[in-house]
Amino acid sequence: MILSIESSCDDSSLALTRIIDKKLIYHIKISQDEEHSTYGGIVPEIASRLHAKRLPEILKKLKMFLNNDLSLIKAVAVTTRPGLSVTLIEGLMMAKALCLGLQIPLICVNHLKGHIYSLCISKDFAADSAKDSSKNAPPPLLESHTESLLESRQNKQDSLGVLLVSGGHTQILQINDFHHISIIAQSLDDSFGESFDKVAKHLNLGYPGGPQVERYAKICEINQYKPYEFPIPLLHNKKLEFSFSGLKNAVRLAIQDIQKPLTLQDTSRICAGFQNAACEHILRKTRLFFQHFDGKYFAIVGGASANIYLRERMSELCNEFDKKLYLADLEFCSDNAAMIGRVGVEHYLRDEFTPLLEAQIAPKSLKGDFVESATF
Ligand code: KG4
Ligand code: ZN
């Protein structure tokens, strides 16, 4: 089995993935939402300190799960890029120590590749060892077919297009195979998830903002209030690129103009108006992508892919263009070590290891992992 570690941002997580059938056998994650909530965003120093404390705590639990017998662990996979430098380093230090102690190889994993592989995590444990908020989750749309989509393919029509929406990234990717991933579109400024966080911060809704803004948008819909109308970003721009900073500022100015304190109606109308504009922007650009994309398959991944409104609207768009839509189980949308372990298995099977002395974090770098495409 592979032991995997994720600490690229504000989730401390460890997992065990069996090599032979790529199944997840143990997963544990502690989020830091509460600790960062009062600041309306992640404070890197606090995140780093919490990882330093919690990673060893959850390693202890993992050891108990294995009855202290770590001999079945064949390699350690750890997120080394991209992410926050002070938090990535905590995971990498633990990974190196484990590799040294157990005399096993190290696998450095790209976090974004992890999000893509969240589409094909399958669990092999009855009791859910992962502490997460998936109680009301709809059934996963995961099929074994997804797995073959991520393997090498001959036919252009079998291509998988992926919308990656997280706190750090907003990208449309085209997956050719494990080593050939092209960036078709990305954000010029803020990411989709980050814009939800900033709107929530202006409204004092806490961190992370995505689930809060979505909740208030739902209140607006249920009460049949009229959502605010915000301009849709890059409306007349035909390029495949995203931008959220203008929309974020429009929301900030609208909040400034409302008499304080804000009522529930004000807050929910703002959230619904913002979510409508942000999702409409994503959908319009995806529509543009579909006009040129031959592939039959499309997926949404990343923390913000948990947004039900985005999922529903994207599902309509995929129906219109006759694309089959894949979604990760809600439990694995936000950062977790299960997805890192799943990528780790792929590297392991290809004998792709990094010598301990060469392993480094690369907070920003995507070099060598994804290529920018000029096809569209
Ligand atoms: O992938 P992730 O866990 O971390 C990064 O790699 O960045 O994504 C976290 C982001 C946060 O910005 C959070 O607000 C956003 O995902 N998010 C959402 C929702 N749930 C989480 N955004 C919109 N709607 C949601 N339901
Ligand atoms: Zn992430």
PDB file of C-alpha atoms and ligand atoms in Angstrom, residues 111 115 166 335, ligand 2:
ATOM      1  CA  HIS A 111      -1.954  18.633  -5.998  1.00  0.00           C
ATOM      2  CA  HIS A 115      -7.972  16.772  -7.789  1.00  0.00           C
ATOM      3  CA  SER A 166     -10.506  25.338  -6.264  1.00  0.00           C
ATOM      4  CA  ASP A 335      -8.393  18.784  -0.343  1.00  0.00           C
TER       5      ASP A 335
HETATM    6 ZN    ZN B   2      -7.103  21.720  -3.684  1.00  0.00          ZN
END
